Amino acid sequence: MVVTKITGALALRALARTSQQQHQQILTMARHYAVASTKGAEIRTRIEDKRQAAYEGGGQARIDAQHQKGKLTARERIELLVDPGTFREYDAFVEHQCTDFGMATQKITGDGVVTGVGKINGRTTYLFSQDFTSFGGSLSRTFAAKVCKIMDKAMLVGAPVVGLNDSGGARIQEGVDSLAGYAEIFQRNVLASGVVPQISLVMGPCAGGAVYSPALTDFTFMVRGTSYLFVTGPDVVKAVTNETVTQEELGGAGAHTRRSGVAHDAFDNDVVALAQTRELLSYLPQSNREAPALRFTADPADRADAALDSLVPADSHQAYDMKGVIARIVDDARFFEIMPDYARNIVVGFARMGGRSVGVVGNQPLVSSGVLDIDASVKAARFVRFCDAFGIPLVTLVDVPGFLPGTQQEHGGIIREGAKLLYAYAEATVPKIAVTTRKAYGGAQCVMSSKQLRGDVNLAWPTAELAVMGAKGAVEILWRKDPAGRASAEAEYNRVFANPLPAAQRGYLDDIIAPSDTRRRVIEELEILQHKKLVNPAKKHDNMPL
């Protein structure tokens, strides 16, 4: 009994000591938790402060200055471009690592560019938006690394890249690191070419080495009055050549959409430019690994248009609008024209036929009779190659009197430049359908998706004329020693050649169709050709006449 009491007392004292130890441990743990909780709250606060700093960019004063110029901020542009609530930002906390020229104390979270991924028309799209409020959007090593990261991701998953450019150029304080950053981006532009669509919007200044990234992408759009593209600015031009020129004259939207052909179109403001970019992407596939998306249309595939039967004038010297033809045969009369202000003697752009995206190329009789010249050849060749790279069928509307003659064209290299268009059509393996509406003369007839360039379906209207040249020119050569016989000879030439029968009899045309039946026939041929398989000979790369 005594032993039991002693044992019980010892147990109670041991239990008390254990309880005191546990209590002490609990107090210690509570203090640790309190410290950790305070530290965690501080970290979370710092994170949110940095995130907010990234959202603010260069600060409210610079944002206000951006708005006063009629420009949106980098983030506002992204919000308008992507579907609501779909943008996911990457690398928001990145800051430059430069310490030279006082840069160690000048850091802006995000470092001048917003990068990430979002949905456009419900489809994944990677994008970067340069922030002019942050260091003037100048490019640093870390800035370039952010851009390169999303370009790499885009190629990995097979999605387009859209770049919103608004930058003062290289960040001078970083020296060669900045130049290396540009080169890294250029390399990715080249690797992505033909793999994923690349679109550049120039929405502010873009000068020096920075201009070569937009130049390497598939499409470049500008904003009138606020965007500029030039290798050297007006001050340098003045110093070197003593030429006085404004930014707008040197590298504004007008200069590049009408004269140089560097830009594919220009729009009145940021909002319109972003909306048109969304529209363009709707016609394109995500990558070269898939076909463009089909879109439902209520426009009947077999819709006939009697107006086409009388659209081409009886007089072959009288012009008509090829855009009118395009509008009447494509779905819902919707045509997204590319480079509408440059080389207007040829028309290129995207449309849908039977819900399928197609690339449309057409000579424009309203401008220089639709003749092929240097600018038209290059414009169309680049478009044809883009469509071929991304599996978009080509529909070509032919009304071409030949190549433009003259010393200016010959000395400017029309032989080489015209060969680019020939090369583009010849190497293309996508479905190729051509419809000759009227003239198809000389070498230009060969170039415009002819049967000999592996054209899949070549059709003609009854008004078509496929010949070496027009009747008047041919007769002047053949009857140069007999002027009196030219009138009757011209009538005979017209009877023999000024119709599509000779070409059809030789198999150079697959059929002669009523103009009103063009839409139905082209859509049916596209349906048949949708599974076409054609592979060019194996090679490292081609050597087209650049």
Coordinates of C-alpha atoms in Angstrom, one line a residue:
M1 CA 0.0 0.0 0.0
V2 CA 2.9 2.4 0.9
V3 CA 4.7 1.4 -2.3
T4 CA 1.6 2.2 -4.3
K5 CA 1.3 5.6 -2.8
I6 CA 5.0 6.4 -3.5
T7 CA 4.7 5.2 -7.1
G8 CA 1.6 7.3 -7.6
A9 CA 3.3 10.4 -6.3
L10 CA 6.3 9.9 -8.5
A11 CA 4.0 9.5 -11.5
L12 CA 2.2 12.7 -10.7
R13 CA 5.5 14.6 -10.4
A14 CA 6.7 13.1 -13.7
L15 CA 3.4 14.0 -15.3
A16 CA 3.7 17.6 -14.0
R17 CA 7.2 17.9 -15.4
T18 CA 6.1 16.6 -18.8
S19 CA 3.2 19.0 -18.9
Q20 CA 5.5 21.9 -18.1
Q21 CA 7.8 20.8 -20.9
Q22 CA 5.0 20.4 -23.4
H23 CA 3.6 23.8 -22.3
Q24 CA 7.0 25.4 -22.9
Q25 CA 7.3 23.7 -26.3
I26 CA 3.9 25.0 -27.2
L27 CA 4.8 28.5 -26.1
T28 CA 8.1 28.3 -28.1
M29 CA 6.2 27.0 -31.2
A30 CA 3.6 29.8 -30.9
R31 CA 6.4 32.4 -30.8
H32 CA 8.0 30.8 -33.9
Y33 CA 4.6 30.8 -35.6
A34 CA 4.0 34.4 -34.7
V35 CA 7.4 35.4 -36.1
A36 CA 6.9 33.3 -39.2
S37 CA 3.4 34.7 -39.7
T38 CA 4.7 38.2 -39.4
K39 CA 7.6 37.4 -41.7
G40 CA 5.2 35.7 -44.2
A41 CA 2.9 38.8 -44.1
E42 CA 5.8 41.0 -44.8
I43 CA 6.9 38.9 -47.7
R44 CA 3.4 38.8 -49.1
T45 CA 3.2 42.6 -48.7
R46 CA 6.5 43.0 -50.5
I47 CA 5.3 40.7 -53.3
E48 CA 2.1 42.6 -53.7
D49 CA 4.0 45.9 -53.6
K50 CA 6.3 44.6 -56.4
R51 CA 3.3 43.3 -58.4
Q52 CA 1.6 46.7 -58.1
A53 CA 4.8 48.4 -59.1
A54 CA 5.0 46.3 -62.2
Y55 CA 1.4 47.3 -63.1
E56 CA 2.2 50.9 -62.7
G57 CA 5.3 50.8 -64.9
G58 CA 7.0 54.1 -65.0
G59 CA 4.4 55.8 -62.9
Q60 CA 1.2 57.7 -63.3
A61 CA 2.9 60.8 -64.7
R62 CA 4.4 58.8 -67.6
I63 CA 1.2 57.0 -68.1
D64 CA -0.6 60.3 -68.4
A65 CA 2.0 61.5 -70.9
Q66 CA 1.4 58.3 -73.0
H67 CA -2.3 59.0 -73.1
Q68 CA -1.7 62.6 -74.1
K69 CA 0.1 61.4 -77.2
G70 CA -3.0 59.4 -78.1
K71 CA -1.3 56.1 -77.2
L72 CA -2.5 53.3 -74.8
T73 CA -0.1 51.8 -72.2
A74 CA 1.4 48.4 -72.7
R75 CA -1.1 46.7 -70.4
E76 CA -4.1 48.5 -71.9
R77 CA -3.1 47.3 -75.3
I78 CA -2.9 43.7 -74.0
E79 CA -6.4 44.0 -72.4
L80 CA -7.9 45.0 -75.8
L81 CA -6.0 42.4 -77.8
V82 CA -6.8 39.3 -75.8
D83 CA -10.2 37.8 -74.8
P84 CA -11.3 39.2 -71.5
G85 CA -9.7 37.6 -68.4
T86 CA -7.4 35.3 -70.3
F87 CA -4.0 37.0 -70.1
R88 CA -1.4 35.2 -67.9
E89 CA 1.7 37.3 -67.3
Y90 CA 5.2 35.8 -67.0
D91 CA 8.3 37.4 -65.4
A92 CA 6.4 40.3 -63.9
F93 CA 9.0 40.7 -61.2
V94 CA 12.1 40.8 -63.4
E95 CA 14.5 43.7 -63.0
H96 CA 17.6 44.6 -64.8
Q97 CA 21.0 43.8 -63.3
C98 CA 23.0 46.7 -64.7
T99 CA 25.0 48.8 -62.3
D100 CA 26.8 51.2 -64.7
F101 CA 26.0 54.9 -65.0
G102 CA 23.8 55.0 -61.9
M103 CA 21.5 52.2 -63.0
A104 CA 21.9 50.3 -59.7
T105 CA 19.5 52.8 -58.1
Q106 CA 17.2 52.9 -61.1
K107 CA 15.0 49.9 -61.3
I108 CA 11.4 49.5 -62.6
T109 CA 9.8 46.2 -61.9
G110 CA 9.1 44.4 -65.2
D111 CA 12.0 46.2 -66.9
G112 CA 10.1 47.8 -69.8
V113 CA 8.1 44.9 -71.3
V114 CA 5.1 42.9 -70.4
T115 CA 5.1 39.3 -71.6
G116 CA 2.7 36.4 -71.3
V117 CA 0.1 34.3 -72.9
G118 CA -3.6 34.8 -73.6
K119 CA -6.5 33.7 -75.8
I120 CA -7.5 35.5 -79.0
N121 CA -10.7 34.3 -80.5
G122 CA -10.5 31.5 -78.0
R123 CA -7.0 30.3 -79.2
T124 CA -3.7 30.5 -77.4
T125 CA -1.5 33.4 -78.4
Y126 CA 1.8 34.5 -76.9
L127 CA 2.6 38.2 -76.8
F128 CA 4.9 40.9 -75.6
S129 CA 4.1 44.5 -75.2
Q130 CA 6.9 47.1 -74.8
D131 CA 6.2 49.7 -72.1
F132 CA 7.3 53.1 -73.2
T133 CA 6.7 54.5 -69.6
S134 CA 9.5 52.3 -68.3
F135 CA 12.9 53.5 -69.5
G136 CA 11.3 54.5 -72.7
G137 CA 10.7 50.9 -73.5
S138 CA 14.5 50.5 -74.1
L139 CA 15.8 47.0 -74.5
S140 CA 18.1 45.5 -71.8
R141 CA 19.5 42.0 -71.4
T142 CA 16.7 41.0 -69.1
F143 CA 14.1 42.6 -71.3
A144 CA 15.3 40.5 -74.2
A145 CA 15.3 37.4 -72.1
K146 CA 11.7 37.9 -71.3
V147 CA 10.8 38.2 -75.0
C148 CA 12.9 35.2 -75.9
K149 CA 11.2 33.1 -73.3
I150 CA 7.7 33.6 -74.7
M151 CA 8.9 33.1 -78.2
D152 CA 10.5 29.8 -77.2
K153 CA 7.2 28.7 -75.5
A154 CA 5.2 29.7 -78.6
M155 CA 7.3 27.4 -80.8
L156 CA 7.2 24.6 -78.2
V157 CA 3.4 24.5 -78.1
G158 CA 2.6 25.8 -81.6
A159 CA 1.0 29.2 -81.1
P160 CA 1.3 32.6 -82.8
V161 CA 3.4 35.4 -81.4
V162 CA 2.2 39.0 -81.4
G163 CA 4.7 41.8 -80.6
L164 CA 3.5 45.3 -79.6
N165 CA 6.4 47.6 -80.3
D166 CA 6.8 51.0 -78.6
S167 CA 10.5 51.5 -77.7
G168 CA 13.3 54.0 -77.8
G169 CA 15.7 51.3 -78.9
A170 CA 18.7 49.8 -77.2
R171 CA 19.4 50.7 -73.5
I172 CA 22.7 52.5 -73.9
Q173 CA 23.8 51.9 -70.3
E174 CA 24.0 48.2 -71.0
G175 CA 26.3 48.4 -74.1
V176 CA 26.8 45.2 -75.9
D177 CA 24.5 43.3 -73.6
S178 CA 21.6 45.2 -75.2
L179 CA 22.9 44.5 -78.7
A180 CA 23.2 40.8 -77.8
G181 CA 19.6 40.9 -76.6
Y182 CA 18.5 42.1 -80.0
A183 CA 20.4 39.4 -81.8
E184 CA 18.8 36.7 -79.5
I185 CA 15.4 38.0 -80.6
F186 CA 16.3 38.1 -84.3
Q187 CA 17.5 34.5 -84.1
R188 CA 14.2 33.4 -82.7
N189 CA 12.3 35.4 -85.3
V190 CA 14.2 33.4 -88.0
L191 CA 13.7 30.0 -86.3
A192 CA 10.0 30.7 -85.8
S193 CA 9.5 31.8 -89.4
G194 CA 7.2 29.3 -91.1
V195 CA 6.6 27.5 -87.8
V196 CA 4.2 29.9 -86.0
P197 CA 2.7 33.1 -87.3
Q198 CA 4.5 36.2 -86.2
I199 CA 2.8 39.6 -86.2
S200 CA 4.3 43.0 -85.2
L201 CA 2.4 46.1 -84.3
V202 CA 4.5 49.2 -84.3
M203 CA 2.6 51.5 -82.0
G204 CA 5.4 54.1 -81.2
P205 CA 9.0 54.7 -82.1
C206 CA 11.0 51.7 -83.4
A207 CA 14.5 52.7 -84.5
G208 CA 18.0 51.4 -85.0
G209 CA 18.6 47.7 -84.7
A210 CA 15.1 47.3 -83.2
V211 CA 13.5 47.6 -86.7
Y212 CA 14.8 44.3 -87.8
S213 CA 12.6 42.2 -85.6
P214 CA 9.3 43.5 -87.2
A215 CA 11.0 43.2 -90.6
L216 CA 11.6 39.5 -89.9
T217 CA 8.0 38.8 -88.9
D218 CA 5.1 37.8 -91.2
F219 CA 3.0 40.9 -90.9
T220 CA 3.8 44.5 -89.7
F221 CA 1.1 47.0 -88.8
M222 CA 1.6 50.6 -87.9
V223 CA -0.5 53.4 -86.2
R224 CA -0.8 56.6 -88.1
G225 CA 0.7 59.6 -86.5
T226 CA 2.3 57.9 -83.5
S227 CA 4.5 55.1 -84.9
Y228 CA 7.9 55.4 -86.7
L229 CA 10.3 52.9 -88.2
F230 CA 13.7 53.9 -89.3
V231 CA 17.3 52.6 -89.1
T232 CA 18.7 56.1 -88.5
G233 CA 16.6 59.1 -87.3
P234 CA 16.2 62.6 -88.9
D235 CA 19.2 64.0 -86.9
V236 CA 21.6 61.4 -88.2
V237 CA 20.3 61.8 -91.7
K238 CA 20.8 65.5 -91.5
A239 CA 24.4 65.1 -90.1
V240 CA 25.4 62.5 -92.8
T241 CA 23.5 63.6 -95.9
N242 CA 22.6 67.2 -95.0
E243 CA 19.0 66.2 -95.8
T244 CA 16.2 67.7 -93.7
V245 CA 13.4 65.3 -93.1
T246 CA 10.7 64.8 -90.5
Q247 CA 10.1 61.6 -88.6
E248 CA 6.8 61.1 -90.4
E249 CA 8.4 61.6 -93.8
L250 CA 11.3 59.3 -93.0
G251 CA 9.6 56.4 -91.3
G252 CA 6.0 57.2 -90.7
A253 CA 3.1 54.9 -91.6
G254 CA 2.6 56.6 -94.9
A255 CA 6.2 56.1 -96.0
H256 CA 6.2 52.4 -95.2
T257 CA 2.7 51.4 -96.4
R258 CA 2.8 53.3 -99.7
R259 CA 6.5 53.6 -100.7
S260 CA 8.8 51.1 -99.0
G261 CA 6.4 48.2 -98.4
V262 CA 8.0 47.5 -95.0
A263 CA 4.6 47.7 -93.3
H264 CA 1.5 45.7 -94.4
D265 CA -1.1 48.2 -93.3
A266 CA -1.7 51.3 -91.0
F267 CA -4.6 52.2 -88.8
D268 CA -5.9 55.4 -87.3
N269 CA -5.3 54.5 -83.6
D270 CA -4.3 51.7 -81.2
V271 CA -7.8 50.4 -80.8
V272 CA -8.4 49.8 -84.5
A273 CA -4.9 48.3 -84.9
L274 CA -5.6 45.7 -82.1
A275 CA -9.0 44.9 -83.5
Q276 CA -7.7 44.3 -87.0
T277 CA -4.9 42.1 -85.5
R278 CA -7.6 39.9 -83.9
E279 CA -9.4 39.7 -87.3
L280 CA -6.2 38.7 -89.1
L281 CA -5.5 35.9 -86.6
S282 CA -8.9 34.4 -87.2
Y283 CA -7.8 33.5 -90.7
L284 CA -4.5 31.9 -89.7
P285 CA -3.7 28.5 -88.2
Q286 CA -2.0 28.2 -84.9
S287 CA 1.2 26.8 -86.4
N288 CA 2.4 24.9 -89.5
R289 CA 1.3 21.7 -87.7
E290 CA -2.4 22.3 -88.1
A291 CA -4.9 23.6 -90.7
P292 CA -6.7 26.9 -90.4
A293 CA -9.9 26.7 -88.3
L294 CA -13.1 26.2 -90.2
R295 CA -15.8 28.8 -89.6
F296 CA -19.5 28.4 -90.1
T297 CA -21.1 30.6 -92.7
A298 CA -24.7 31.0 -93.8
D299 CA -23.5 32.0 -97.3
P300 CA -24.5 29.1 -99.6
A301 CA -21.5 27.3 -101.2
D302 CA -23.5 27.0 -104.4
R303 CA -24.5 30.6 -104.5
A304 CA -24.5 31.9 -108.1
D305 CA -23.9 35.6 -108.9
A306 CA -25.3 36.7 -112.2
A307 CA -23.6 40.1 -111.9
L308 CA -20.3 38.4 -112.6
D309 CA -21.5 37.3 -116.1
S310 CA -21.4 41.0 -117.2
L311 CA -18.7 42.3 -114.9
V312 CA -15.8 42.1 -117.4
P313 CA -16.1 44.8 -120.1
A314 CA -16.3 43.7 -123.7
D315 CA -13.5 46.2 -124.5
S316 CA -10.3 44.5 -123.2
H317 CA -8.8 48.0 -122.7
Q318 CA -11.5 49.0 -120.2
A319 CA -10.8 48.5 -116.5
Y320 CA -12.9 46.9 -113.8
D321 CA -12.3 46.3 -110.1
M322 CA -10.9 42.9 -109.2
K323 CA -11.9 43.5 -105.6
G324 CA -15.5 43.5 -106.8
V325 CA -14.9 40.0 -108.1
I326 CA -13.3 38.8 -104.9
A327 CA -16.2 40.2 -102.8
R328 CA -18.8 38.3 -104.9
I329 CA -17.2 34.9 -104.7
V330 CA -15.9 34.7 -101.1
D331 CA -18.0 34.0 -97.9
D332 CA -20.1 37.0 -96.8
A333 CA -18.1 39.4 -99.1
R334 CA -15.5 39.6 -96.4
F335 CA -11.9 40.1 -97.6
F336 CA -9.0 41.0 -95.3
E337 CA -6.6 42.8 -97.7
I338 CA -2.9 42.8 -97.0
M339 CA -0.8 45.8 -98.2
P340 CA -3.8 47.7 -99.7
D341 CA -1.8 50.9 -100.3
Y342 CA 1.4 49.3 -101.8
A343 CA 1.8 48.0 -105.3
R344 CA -2.0 48.4 -105.9
N345 CA -1.8 46.8 -109.3
I346 CA -2.0 43.5 -107.5
V347 CA -4.4 42.5 -104.7
V348 CA -3.5 40.0 -101.9
G349 CA -5.4 39.1 -98.8
F350 CA -7.3 36.5 -96.8
A351 CA -10.9 35.3 -97.2
R352 CA -13.0 32.3 -96.6
M353 CA -14.7 30.1 -99.1
G354 CA -17.1 27.4 -97.8
G355 CA -15.8 28.3 -94.3
R356 CA -12.2 27.5 -95.3
S357 CA -9.4 30.2 -95.1
V358 CA -7.9 30.9 -98.4
G359 CA -5.2 33.3 -99.6
V360 CA -6.4 35.4 -102.6
V361 CA -4.1 36.9 -105.2
G362 CA -5.5 39.0 -108.0
N363 CA -4.2 41.3 -110.7
Q364 CA -6.0 44.7 -110.4
P365 CA -7.0 46.1 -113.8
L366 CA -8.0 49.4 -112.2
V367 CA -4.3 50.2 -111.5
S368 CA -1.8 50.1 -114.4
S369 CA -4.1 47.5 -116.1
G370 CA -2.9 45.0 -113.5
V371 CA 0.6 44.8 -115.0
L372 CA 3.3 43.0 -113.0
D373 CA 6.2 45.2 -111.9
I374 CA 8.9 44.9 -109.3
D375 CA 6.8 45.9 -106.3
A376 CA 3.8 43.8 -107.3
S377 CA 6.0 40.8 -107.8
V378 CA 7.7 41.0 -104.4
K379 CA 4.4 41.8 -102.6
A380 CA 2.6 38.8 -104.1
A381 CA 5.6 36.4 -103.7
R382 CA 5.9 37.0 -100.0
F383 CA 2.2 36.5 -99.6
V384 CA 2.2 33.3 -101.6
R385 CA 5.1 31.9 -99.6
F386 CA 3.4 32.7 -96.3
C387 CA 0.3 30.9 -97.4
D388 CA 2.3 27.9 -98.5
A389 CA 4.3 27.8 -95.2
F390 CA 1.0 27.6 -93.2
G391 CA -1.1 25.3 -95.4
I392 CA -3.5 28.0 -96.6
P393 CA -4.9 27.2 -100.1
L394 CA -4.3 29.8 -102.9
V395 CA -7.0 31.2 -105.1
T396 CA -5.5 33.3 -107.9
L397 CA -7.6 35.6 -110.2
V398 CA -5.7 36.4 -113.4
D399 CA -6.0 39.4 -115.6
V400 CA -2.5 40.4 -116.5
P401 CA -1.2 42.1 -119.6
G402 CA 2.5 41.2 -118.9
F403 CA 5.5 42.6 -117.1
L404 CA 5.9 46.4 -117.0
P405 CA 8.5 47.4 -119.7
G406 CA 11.1 50.2 -119.4
T407 CA 14.6 51.1 -118.3
Q408 CA 13.5 51.8 -114.7
Q409 CA 12.1 48.3 -114.3
E410 CA 14.9 46.6 -116.2
H411 CA 17.6 48.4 -114.3
G412 CA 15.7 48.0 -111.0
G413 CA 15.9 44.2 -111.5
I414 CA 12.5 43.2 -112.8
I415 CA 14.0 39.9 -114.1
R416 CA 15.2 39.0 -110.6
E417 CA 12.1 40.4 -108.7
G418 CA 9.7 38.8 -111.2
A419 CA 11.4 35.5 -110.7
K420 CA 10.5 35.7 -107.0
L421 CA 6.9 35.4 -107.8
L422 CA 7.4 32.6 -110.3
Y423 CA 9.6 30.8 -107.7
A424 CA 6.9 31.3 -104.9
Y425 CA 4.2 29.7 -107.0
A426 CA 6.4 26.9 -108.4
E427 CA 7.6 25.8 -104.9
A428 CA 4.1 26.0 -103.3
T429 CA 2.6 22.6 -102.4
V430 CA -0.7 23.9 -101.0
P431 CA -3.9 23.6 -103.2
K432 CA -3.6 26.1 -106.0
I433 CA -6.7 27.2 -108.0
A434 CA -6.4 29.8 -110.7
V435 CA -9.3 31.6 -112.5
T436 CA -8.4 33.6 -115.6
T437 CA -11.0 36.3 -116.0
R438 CA -9.6 38.1 -119.0
K439 CA -5.9 38.7 -120.2
A440 CA -3.1 36.4 -119.5
Y441 CA -0.2 37.4 -121.7
G442 CA 3.4 36.4 -122.1
G443 CA 5.7 35.5 -119.2
A444 CA 3.2 36.9 -116.7
Q445 CA 0.7 34.2 -117.7
C446 CA 3.3 31.6 -116.8
V447 CA 4.0 33.2 -113.4
M448 CA 0.4 33.6 -112.2
S449 CA -0.2 30.0 -111.0
S450 CA -0.1 28.4 -114.4
K451 CA -0.7 24.7 -115.0
Q452 CA 3.0 24.2 -115.7
L453 CA 3.8 25.5 -112.2
R454 CA 1.9 22.6 -110.7
G455 CA -1.4 24.4 -110.6
D456 CA -4.0 22.0 -109.4
V457 CA -7.1 23.5 -111.1
N458 CA -6.9 26.1 -113.8
L459 CA -10.2 27.6 -114.9
A460 CA -11.2 30.4 -117.2
W461 CA -14.1 32.6 -118.0
P462 CA -15.3 32.9 -121.6
T463 CA -13.7 36.3 -121.7
A464 CA -10.2 35.0 -121.1
E465 CA -7.4 35.5 -123.5
L466 CA -4.2 33.4 -123.1
A467 CA -1.6 34.3 -125.5
V468 CA 2.0 35.5 -126.0
M469 CA 0.7 39.1 -126.3
G470 CA -2.3 41.1 -127.3
A471 CA -3.5 41.2 -130.8
K472 CA -2.3 44.8 -131.6
G473 CA 1.3 44.1 -130.5
A474 CA 1.5 40.7 -132.1
V475 CA 0.2 42.0 -135.5
E476 CA 2.7 45.0 -135.5
I477 CA 5.5 42.5 -135.2
L478 CA 4.2 39.8 -137.6
W479 CA 3.0 42.3 -140.2
R480 CA 5.6 45.0 -139.7
K481 CA 6.5 44.9 -143.4
D482 CA 2.8 44.9 -144.5
P483 CA 1.0 47.6 -142.7
A484 CA -2.0 47.4 -145.0
G485 CA -2.7 43.8 -143.9
R486 CA -2.7 44.6 -140.2
A487 CA -6.4 45.2 -139.8
S488 CA -7.5 41.8 -141.2
A489 CA -4.6 40.1 -139.4
E490 CA -5.7 41.6 -136.1
A491 CA -9.2 40.3 -136.6
E492 CA -7.8 36.8 -137.4
Y493 CA -5.5 36.9 -134.3
N494 CA -8.4 37.8 -132.1
R495 CA -10.5 35.0 -133.6
V496 CA -7.7 32.4 -132.9
F497 CA -6.2 33.6 -129.6
A498 CA -8.6 36.1 -127.9
N499 CA -10.5 33.3 -126.3
P500 CA -9.8 30.4 -123.8
L501 CA -10.4 27.6 -126.3
P502 CA -6.8 27.1 -127.6
A503 CA -5.4 26.7 -124.0
A504 CA -8.3 24.4 -123.0
Q505 CA -7.7 22.3 -126.1
R506 CA -4.1 21.8 -125.1
G507 CA -5.0 20.9 -121.5
Y508 CA -3.6 24.1 -120.0
L509 CA -7.0 24.9 -118.7
D510 CA -9.1 22.3 -116.9
D511 CA -12.4 24.0 -117.7
I512 CA -14.1 27.1 -119.1
I513 CA -16.9 28.1 -116.6
A514 CA -19.6 30.7 -116.4
P515 CA -18.4 33.6 -114.2
S516 CA -21.6 33.3 -112.1
D517 CA -20.6 29.8 -111.2
T518 CA -17.1 30.7 -109.9
R519 CA -17.9 30.5 -106.2
R520 CA -19.5 27.0 -106.4
R521 CA -16.8 25.6 -108.6
V522 CA -13.8 26.9 -106.5
I523 CA -15.4 25.7 -103.2
E524 CA -16.0 22.2 -104.7
E525 CA -12.4 22.1 -105.9
L526 CA -11.1 23.1 -102.5
E527 CA -13.2 20.3 -100.9
I528 CA -11.5 17.8 -103.3
L529 CA -8.0 19.2 -102.7
Q530 CA -8.2 19.4 -98.9
H531 CA -6.2 16.2 -98.4
K532 CA -3.6 17.0 -101.2
K533 CA -0.1 15.7 -100.4
L534 CA 2.8 17.0 -102.4
V535 CA 6.4 17.1 -101.2
N536 CA 9.3 19.0 -102.8
P537 CA 12.7 17.3 -103.2
A538 CA 14.8 17.0 -100.1
K539 CA 17.3 19.9 -99.7
K540 CA 18.9 21.9 -96.9
H541 CA 17.2 25.0 -98.2
D542 CA 16.4 26.6 -101.5
N543 CA 18.2 29.4 -103.2
M544 CA 15.5 31.6 -104.5
P545 CA 16.6 34.8 -106.4
L546 CA 16.8 37.3 -103.5

